[in-house]
Structure formats: structure tokens, C-alpha cells
Amino acid sequence: MNLKVMTFNLRYSNQGDGANAWPLRKHRAAGIIRKHEPLIVGTQEGLLPMLEDLDAQLPEYGRVGTGREGHTEGEHCAIFYRKDVLSVKKTGQFWLSEQPDVPASKSWDSSLPRICTWARFEWKDTPGSELLFYNTHLDHVGQTAREKGAVLIWQSLQKHVARTSLPAILTGDFNSYPDNAVVRFFRGETSIDGQTARLTDAYSLLPEVGRTAHSFQGGIEGQPPIDYIFVTPDVDLVSVTVDRSQIDGGYPSDHYPVVAQIRITV
């Protein structure tokens, strides 16, 4: 089965962004999603009013996930999905802290509460065919928090996969360059706290990636990517694209969306 997934940091609504403030670019964010028509989109930094704007402009998508401050408060790691194709069998969220079940909790050197949202999807026209999808946003300050959070995500995903034998996808803004221990951990190249992940980086298909966060300036040169798509070994990567295009004369966000075409057996 072939499908398309996306990771997309929306850039939180900040009036200080001037011409790039959310009310002036929300149609661009919806437009870039509509352009690719992904089956599932992992988003970061969405505040509830922003997500409701996307709900209104993308009625074919459903959404799961709550705010990092609890309930609808704070930024979300919302997952959008094509509700005509998929149904949600189960969804959940945990905080990247020493108290993962406590809303708004944070630990280590994390500057803010950080979360991971997940969903177990089933194809409506093929009962029993399912997929796991994880989406996160790691801390932008604390390296220890990023590493500890990565381990928590891997432990949860690994248990999920062991229990269900389902293919899984992890998307997110990792705030980490490719040589960072967090990215190398998910690739299985290094261990953290005695744990070693076993995932495949979608960027393995590209000879060069270029930056994915661009501060509304565009371009390829500069800092390496910080937005990623990882898959379990039973998922075949077909292609990956960093979409650097503008819509209606402007960028949809200060991050480029990353889109992967994948193939799974379900």
C-alpha cells in the first residue's frame, strides 16, 4: 500500500511576524497541505485557533492531539489525517519528562513542556489494516531534554510495535542537526541510556538535504535540517521531498514541510 505523509512545523501565531503572521498566511499553510494531499500530517507549534483555522480550510481532515499545557492550552503536536480513508482506533499523548502522564510537566534542562502525540489508524475500506503514527517537537534549548525525550519516544513506540506488530512512522521537529546524538540515536548509530533505536531516516534517500528551518527567508544553504521523518524497518521509503515553494507570494511557515512517499504491507 502506497501513502504519503508529511511533517510540518506551522510556526506559532505571533503578531510580531508582521506580514508573516498566521492570519495572513493560514491559507498558505492549508494550501501546501492541499498541494501534496498527504494521508497523515504531523504538525508542530499549532495553537488551538490555528488548528481550528486548518480544520475549516481542510474539511477532509480529522485531527487528534491536545496542548502541551493540558487540554487545549499551549502548542499542540496535532496529527491531521484523511478521515474519509482512516479511522482512529486509539490515540494518546505523553509528556517528555520524568512524569510523562502529568500534563505540562517538564524535566532536565527543558525550557518548556514537550509532548509526543500518537495515533493508531485503521483503513476504513480494509478492516484490520493499521498503522502507528507518532509526532513530536523536541526542546530547542536542552540537549539532555532532547536525548531523554528521544528515549521516552523510542520506548513507547517500541512497546507499541512489539504489542501490535504494526508499521510505524515518527515525524517531528527534533531541533537537532543530523550529527546530533538524538538523530544518530533514532538511526541506530548510537545509544542513549543503554537504549538503541532501530528506525530509518527518510533523508537516507537524499544525497543532500539543506536546511528545513528558514525564518521566512527561504533558501537551501545554511544550517542543516531539524525536521525529520523516521520509519520502522518494515516500511519502505519511496521518496522524500523538502518543499521549499511559496504559495500566493509567501512561505506557509518558517519551516519547510517535509513529505515522504512510503510503501507498507498491511
mmCIF file of C-alpha atoms in Angstrom:
data_model
loop_
_atom_site.group_PDB
_atom_site.id
_atom_site.type_symbol
_atom_site.label_atom_id
_atom_site.label_comp_id
_atom_site.label_asym_id
_atom_site.label_seq_id
_atom_site.Cartn_x
_atom_site.Cartn_y
_atom_site.Cartn_z
ATOM 1 C CA MET A 1 0.000 0.000 0.000
ATOM 2 C CA ASN A 2 1.420 3.384 -1.018
ATOM 3 C CA LEU A 3 0.776 6.503 1.029
ATOM 4 C CA LYS A 4 2.147 9.977 1.612
ATOM 5 C CA VAL A 5 2.993 11.509 4.997
ATOM 6 C CA MET A 6 4.177 14.972 5.978
ATOM 7 C CA THR A 7 5.841 16.710 8.897
ATOM 8 C CA PHE A 8 5.144 20.429 9.146
ATOM 9 C CA ASN A 9 6.108 22.960 11.817
ATOM 10 C CA LEU A 10 3.377 25.599 11.462
ATOM 11 C CA ARG A 11 5.161 28.407 13.369
ATOM 12 C CA TYR A 12 3.045 29.545 16.303
ATOM 13 C CA SER A 13 0.799 32.548 15.844
ATOM 14 C CA ASN A 14 2.933 35.586 16.635
ATOM 15 C CA GLN A 15 1.819 39.071 15.648
ATOM 16 C CA GLY A 16 5.467 40.107 15.722
ATOM 17 C CA ASP A 17 5.892 38.175 12.468
ATOM 18 C CA GLY A 18 4.279 41.096 10.638
ATOM 19 C CA ALA A 19 3.479 40.126 7.060
ATOM 20 C CA ASN A 20 4.158 36.501 8.025
ATOM 21 C CA ALA A 21 1.737 36.481 10.965
ATOM 22 C CA TRP A 22 -0.593 33.488 10.995
ATOM 23 C CA PRO A 23 -3.807 35.289 9.947
ATOM 24 C CA LEU A 24 -2.027 36.399 6.761
ATOM 25 C CA ARG A 25 -0.583 33.006 5.882
ATOM 26 C CA LYS A 26 -3.048 30.443 7.202
ATOM 27 C CA HIS A 27 -4.331 29.925 3.649
ATOM 28 C CA ARG A 28 -0.754 29.168 2.592
ATOM 29 C CA ALA A 29 -0.363 26.541 5.296
ATOM 30 C CA ALA A 30 -3.611 24.912 4.223
ATOM 31 C CA GLY A 31 -2.586 25.277 0.600
ATOM 32 C CA ILE A 32 0.728 23.451 0.980
ATOM 33 C CA ILE A 33 -1.075 20.548 2.653
ATOM 34 C CA ARG A 34 -3.706 20.539 -0.073
ATOM 35 C CA LYS A 35 -0.945 20.590 -2.693
ATOM 36 C CA HIS A 36 0.513 17.282 -1.509
ATOM 37 C CA GLU A 37 -2.688 15.630 -0.224
ATOM 38 C CA PRO A 38 -0.860 13.552 2.413
ATOM 39 C CA LEU A 39 -2.748 10.813 4.167
ATOM 40 C CA ILE A 40 -1.325 11.937 7.530
ATOM 41 C CA VAL A 41 0.360 15.163 8.647
ATOM 42 C CA GLY A 42 2.312 15.578 11.868
ATOM 43 C CA THR A 43 2.256 19.264 12.819
ATOM 44 C CA GLN A 44 4.132 21.223 15.463
ATOM 45 C CA GLU A 45 3.539 24.589 17.200
ATOM 46 C CA GLY A 46 -0.156 24.742 16.378
ATOM 47 C CA LEU A 47 -2.215 26.706 18.887
ATOM 48 C CA LEU A 48 -5.893 25.799 19.073
ATOM 49 C CA PRO A 49 -7.203 28.759 16.996
ATOM 50 C CA MET A 50 -4.636 27.941 14.307
ATOM 51 C CA LEU A 51 -5.685 24.316 14.226
ATOM 52 C CA GLU A 52 -9.318 25.337 14.019
ATOM 53 C CA ASP A 53 -8.418 27.531 11.031
ATOM 54 C CA LEU A 54 -6.930 24.477 9.329
ATOM 55 C CA ASP A 55 -9.981 22.411 10.278
ATOM 56 C CA ALA A 56 -12.156 24.939 8.457
ATOM 57 C CA GLN A 57 -9.938 25.065 5.362
ATOM 58 C CA LEU A 58 -9.215 21.335 5.220
ATOM 59 C CA PRO A 59 -12.587 19.709 5.995
ATOM 60 C CA GLU A 60 -11.417 16.380 4.574
ATOM 61 C CA TYR A 61 -9.008 16.019 7.501
ATOM 62 C CA GLY A 62 -9.693 14.975 11.061
ATOM 63 C CA ARG A 63 -7.347 15.842 13.920
ATOM 64 C CA VAL A 64 -6.055 14.352 17.179
ATOM 65 C CA GLY A 65 -3.862 15.763 19.940
ATOM 66 C CA THR A 66 -4.090 18.170 22.872
ATOM 67 C CA GLY A 67 -1.999 21.099 24.084
ATOM 68 C CA ARG A 68 1.281 20.745 25.918
ATOM 69 C CA GLU A 69 -0.072 22.801 28.821
ATOM 70 C CA GLY A 70 -3.007 20.390 29.120
ATOM 71 C CA HIS A 71 -6.375 20.086 27.350
ATOM 72 C CA THR A 72 -6.464 22.775 24.648
ATOM 73 C CA GLU A 73 -3.819 25.047 26.194
ATOM 74 C CA GLY A 74 -0.467 25.752 24.593
ATOM 75 C CA GLU A 75 1.154 24.431 21.465
ATOM 76 C CA HIS A 76 -0.018 21.102 20.064
ATOM 77 C CA CYS A 77 1.707 18.323 18.169
ATOM 78 C CA ALA A 78 -1.553 17.725 16.336
ATOM 79 C CA ILE A 79 -1.885 14.905 13.824
ATOM 80 C CA PHE A 80 -4.146 15.527 10.842
ATOM 81 C CA TYR A 81 -5.471 12.543 8.888
ATOM 82 C CA ARG A 82 -7.757 11.918 5.928
ATOM 83 C CA LYS A 83 -10.952 10.980 7.692
ATOM 84 C CA ASP A 84 -12.508 9.550 4.526
ATOM 85 C CA VAL A 85 -9.701 6.973 4.397
ATOM 86 C CA LEU A 86 -8.700 6.355 8.012
ATOM 87 C CA SER A 87 -10.421 5.882 11.328
ATOM 88 C CA VAL A 88 -8.740 6.404 14.696
ATOM 89 C CA LYS A 89 -8.655 3.230 16.738
ATOM 90 C CA LYS A 90 -6.769 4.773 19.616
ATOM 91 C CA THR A 91 -4.798 7.920 20.362
ATOM 92 C CA GLY A 92 -2.709 9.211 23.220
ATOM 93 C CA GLN A 93 -0.141 11.723 24.359
ATOM 94 C CA PHE A 94 2.700 11.805 26.847
ATOM 95 C CA TRP A 95 4.988 14.494 28.161
ATOM 96 C CA LEU A 96 8.715 14.269 27.609
ATOM 97 C CA SER A 97 9.551 14.432 31.287
ATOM 98 C CA GLU A 98 10.151 12.247 34.311
ATOM 99 C CA GLN A 99 6.355 12.330 34.796
ATOM 100 C CA PRO A 100 5.118 11.568 31.275
ATOM 101 C CA ASP A 101 1.481 11.265 32.326
ATOM 102 C CA VAL A 102 1.412 14.662 34.058
ATOM 103 C CA PRO A 103 0.202 17.489 31.785
ATOM 104 C CA ALA A 104 2.576 20.460 31.447
ATOM 105 C CA SER A 105 5.381 18.599 33.228
ATOM 106 C CA LYS A 106 8.976 19.193 32.232
ATOM 107 C CA SER A 107 12.322 17.825 33.382
ATOM 108 C CA TRP A 108 16.068 18.009 32.922
ATOM 109 C CA ASP A 109 17.147 21.151 31.047
ATOM 110 C CA SER A 110 13.943 21.519 29.048
ATOM 111 C CA SER A 111 12.911 25.130 28.529
ATOM 112 C CA LEU A 112 9.241 24.256 28.025
ATOM 113 C CA PRO A 113 6.875 21.311 28.418
ATOM 114 C CA ARG A 114 7.334 18.994 25.438
ATOM 115 C CA ILE A 115 4.991 16.300 24.177
ATOM 116 C CA CYS A 116 4.634 13.360 21.851
ATOM 117 C CA THR A 117 1.219 12.637 20.326
ATOM 118 C CA TRP A 118 0.416 9.289 18.746
ATOM 119 C CA ALA A 119 -2.439 7.596 16.960
ATOM 120 C CA ARG A 120 -3.295 4.101 15.795
ATOM 121 C CA PHE A 121 -5.123 4.303 12.476
ATOM 122 C CA GLU A 122 -7.152 1.756 10.551
ATOM 123 C CA TRP A 123 -8.077 1.870 6.860
ATOM 124 C CA LYS A 124 -11.838 2.149 6.559
ATOM 125 C CA ASP A 125 -12.041 0.047 3.423
ATOM 126 C CA THR A 126 -9.650 -2.615 4.745
ATOM 127 C CA PRO A 127 -10.577 -3.539 8.317
ATOM 128 C CA GLY A 128 -7.593 -4.909 10.182
ATOM 129 C CA SER A 129 -5.069 -2.891 8.155
ATOM 130 C CA GLU A 130 -3.492 -0.490 10.618
ATOM 131 C CA LEU A 131 -0.617 1.934 11.129
ATOM 132 C CA LEU A 132 1.028 3.685 14.079
ATOM 133 C CA PHE A 133 1.929 7.365 13.795
ATOM 134 C CA TYR A 134 3.996 9.341 16.325
ATOM 135 C CA ASN A 135 4.603 13.092 16.196
ATOM 136 C CA THR A 136 6.753 15.279 18.451
ATOM 137 C CA HIS A 137 8.627 18.549 18.952
ATOM 138 C CA LEU A 138 11.823 18.271 20.984
ATOM 139 C CA ASP A 139 13.166 21.098 23.100
ATOM 140 C CA HIS A 140 15.072 23.888 21.379
ATOM 141 C CA VAL A 141 17.402 24.556 24.316
ATOM 142 C CA GLY A 142 18.173 21.464 26.373
ATOM 143 C CA GLN A 143 20.309 18.722 24.828
ATOM 144 C CA THR A 144 19.727 16.455 27.808
ATOM 145 C CA ALA A 145 15.981 17.013 27.459
ATOM 146 C CA ARG A 146 16.174 16.143 23.759
ATOM 147 C CA GLU A 147 18.085 12.951 24.481
ATOM 148 C CA LYS A 148 15.885 11.843 27.383
ATOM 149 C CA GLY A 149 12.779 12.714 25.351
ATOM 150 C CA ALA A 150 14.056 10.663 22.416
ATOM 151 C CA VAL A 151 14.469 7.651 24.677
ATOM 152 C CA LEU A 152 10.914 8.049 26.026
ATOM 153 C CA ILE A 153 9.552 8.228 22.485
ATOM 154 C CA TRP A 154 11.503 5.163 21.395
ATOM 155 C CA GLN A 155 10.451 3.152 24.446
ATOM 156 C CA SER A 156 6.784 3.935 23.823
ATOM 157 C CA LEU A 157 6.995 3.279 20.087
ATOM 158 C CA GLN A 158 8.956 0.066 20.581
ATOM 159 C CA LYS A 159 6.395 -1.299 23.052
ATOM 160 C CA HIS A 160 3.576 -0.337 20.704
ATOM 161 C CA VAL A 161 5.209 -2.119 17.781
ATOM 162 C CA ALA A 162 6.044 -5.197 19.857
ATOM 163 C CA ARG A 163 2.458 -5.436 21.041
ATOM 164 C CA THR A 164 0.780 -4.830 17.692
ATOM 165 C CA SER A 165 3.357 -5.817 15.021
ATOM 166 C CA LEU A 166 2.277 -2.694 13.111
ATOM 167 C CA PRO A 167 4.408 -0.476 10.868
ATOM 168 C CA ALA A 168 5.172 2.886 12.470
ATOM 169 C CA ILE A 169 6.140 6.402 11.444
ATOM 170 C CA LEU A 170 7.721 9.115 13.590
ATOM 171 C CA THR A 171 7.609 12.753 12.495
ATOM 172 C CA GLY A 172 8.688 15.931 14.169
ATOM 173 C CA ASP A 173 10.835 18.965 14.689
ATOM 174 C CA PHE A 174 13.756 17.490 16.610
ATOM 175 C CA ASN A 175 15.666 20.779 16.961
ATOM 176 C CA SER A 176 18.716 18.654 16.151
ATOM 177 C CA TYR A 177 21.091 18.537 13.210
ATOM 178 C CA PRO A 178 21.896 15.194 11.553
ATOM 179 C CA ASP A 179 25.126 14.741 13.558
ATOM 180 C CA ASN A 180 23.336 15.304 16.887
ATOM 181 C CA ALA A 181 23.162 12.326 19.254
ATOM 182 C CA VAL A 182 19.346 12.432 19.097
ATOM 183 C CA VAL A 183 19.194 11.914 15.334
ATOM 184 C CA ARG A 184 22.002 9.357 15.436
ATOM 185 C CA PHE A 185 20.098 7.556 18.198
ATOM 186 C CA PHE A 186 16.952 7.198 16.118
ATOM 187 C CA ARG A 187 19.071 5.967 13.196
ATOM 188 C CA GLY A 188 20.537 3.275 15.421
ATOM 189 C CA GLU A 189 24.047 4.726 15.204
ATOM 190 C CA THR A 190 24.497 5.448 18.906
ATOM 191 C CA SER A 191 22.955 4.516 22.243
ATOM 192 C CA ILE A 192 21.444 6.745 24.915
ATOM 193 C CA ASP A 193 20.914 5.452 28.463
ATOM 194 C CA GLY A 194 21.566 1.927 27.227
ATOM 195 C CA GLN A 195 18.820 2.159 24.600
ATOM 196 C CA THR A 196 19.311 1.867 20.843
ATOM 197 C CA ALA A 197 16.562 2.686 18.373
ATOM 198 C CA ARG A 198 16.058 0.912 15.058
ATOM 199 C CA LEU A 199 14.481 3.381 12.652
ATOM 200 C CA THR A 200 15.249 4.564 9.122
ATOM 201 C CA ASP A 201 15.730 8.249 8.352
ATOM 202 C CA ALA A 202 13.803 9.344 5.250
ATOM 203 C CA TYR A 203 16.728 11.615 4.361
ATOM 204 C CA SER A 204 18.746 8.488 3.609
ATOM 205 C CA LEU A 205 17.211 8.775 0.128
ATOM 206 C CA LEU A 206 18.750 12.203 -0.488
ATOM 207 C CA PRO A 207 22.423 12.967 -1.240
ATOM 208 C CA GLU A 208 21.979 16.409 0.350
ATOM 209 C CA VAL A 209 19.095 17.878 2.319
ATOM 210 C CA GLY A 210 19.769 21.539 3.107
ATOM 211 C CA ARG A 211 18.025 23.462 5.817
ATOM 212 C CA THR A 212 14.383 22.991 6.758
ATOM 213 C CA ALA A 213 14.032 25.968 9.145
ATOM 214 C CA HIS A 214 14.490 29.257 7.292
ATOM 215 C CA SER A 215 12.965 32.116 9.357
ATOM 216 C CA PHE A 216 10.720 33.068 6.405
ATOM 217 C CA GLN A 217 13.839 33.801 4.363
ATOM 218 C CA GLY A 218 13.726 30.753 2.115
ATOM 219 C CA GLY A 219 16.808 29.191 0.575
ATOM 220 C CA ILE A 220 18.701 25.932 0.989
ATOM 221 C CA GLU A 221 22.102 26.979 2.292
ATOM 222 C CA GLY A 222 22.912 27.426 5.946
ATOM 223 C CA GLN A 223 22.006 25.242 8.866
ATOM 224 C CA PRO A 224 21.267 21.528 8.299
ATOM 225 C CA PRO A 225 17.730 20.113 8.666
ATOM 226 C CA ILE A 226 15.950 19.853 12.007
ATOM 227 C CA ASP A 227 12.623 18.397 10.762
ATOM 228 C CA TYR A 228 12.502 14.634 10.239
ATOM 229 C CA ILE A 229 10.503 11.601 9.199
ATOM 230 C CA PHE A 230 11.578 8.210 10.535
ATOM 231 C CA VAL A 231 10.040 4.808 9.805
ATOM 232 C CA THR A 232 10.311 1.305 11.211
ATOM 233 C CA PRO A 233 12.289 -1.253 9.159
ATOM 234 C CA ASP A 234 9.119 -2.822 7.732
ATOM 235 C CA VAL A 235 8.245 0.463 5.957
ATOM 236 C CA ASP A 236 9.728 1.044 2.503
ATOM 237 C CA LEU A 237 10.758 4.607 1.711
ATOM 238 C CA VAL A 238 9.963 5.506 -1.893
ATOM 239 C CA SER A 239 10.808 9.228 -1.990
ATOM 240 C CA VAL A 240 11.250 12.271 0.248
ATOM 241 C CA THR A 241 10.888 15.946 -0.629
ATOM 242 C CA VAL A 242 11.554 19.163 1.263
ATOM 243 C CA ASP A 243 9.002 21.531 -0.275
ATOM 244 C CA ARG A 244 10.586 24.972 -0.474
ATOM 245 C CA SER A 245 7.904 26.542 -2.625
ATOM 246 C CA GLN A 246 5.911 29.677 -1.888
ATOM 247 C CA ILE A 247 2.162 29.977 -2.100
ATOM 248 C CA ASP A 248 0.478 33.230 -3.057
ATOM 249 C CA GLY A 249 3.787 35.087 -2.859
ATOM 250 C CA GLY A 250 4.867 33.909 0.596
ATOM 251 C CA TYR A 251 6.040 30.974 2.644
ATOM 252 C CA PRO A 252 3.476 28.880 4.549
ATOM 253 C CA SER A 253 5.731 28.786 7.633
ATOM 254 C CA ASP A 254 9.252 29.459 8.848
ATOM 255 C CA HIS A 255 9.862 25.724 8.349
ATOM 256 C CA TYR A 256 9.550 23.855 5.083
ATOM 257 C CA PRO A 257 7.212 20.871 5.129
ATOM 258 C CA VAL A 258 8.882 17.516 4.527
ATOM 259 C CA VAL A 259 6.903 14.938 2.547
ATOM 260 C CA ALA A 260 7.660 11.224 2.229
ATOM 261 C CA GLN A 261 6.112 8.684 -0.101
ATOM 262 C CA ILE A 262 6.183 5.279 1.586
ATOM 263 C CA ARG A 263 5.047 1.727 0.958
ATOM 264 C CA ILE A 264 3.776 -0.623 3.639
ATOM 265 C CA THR A 265 2.306 -4.101 3.787
ATOM 266 C CA VAL A 266 -0.832 -4.130 5.925
#
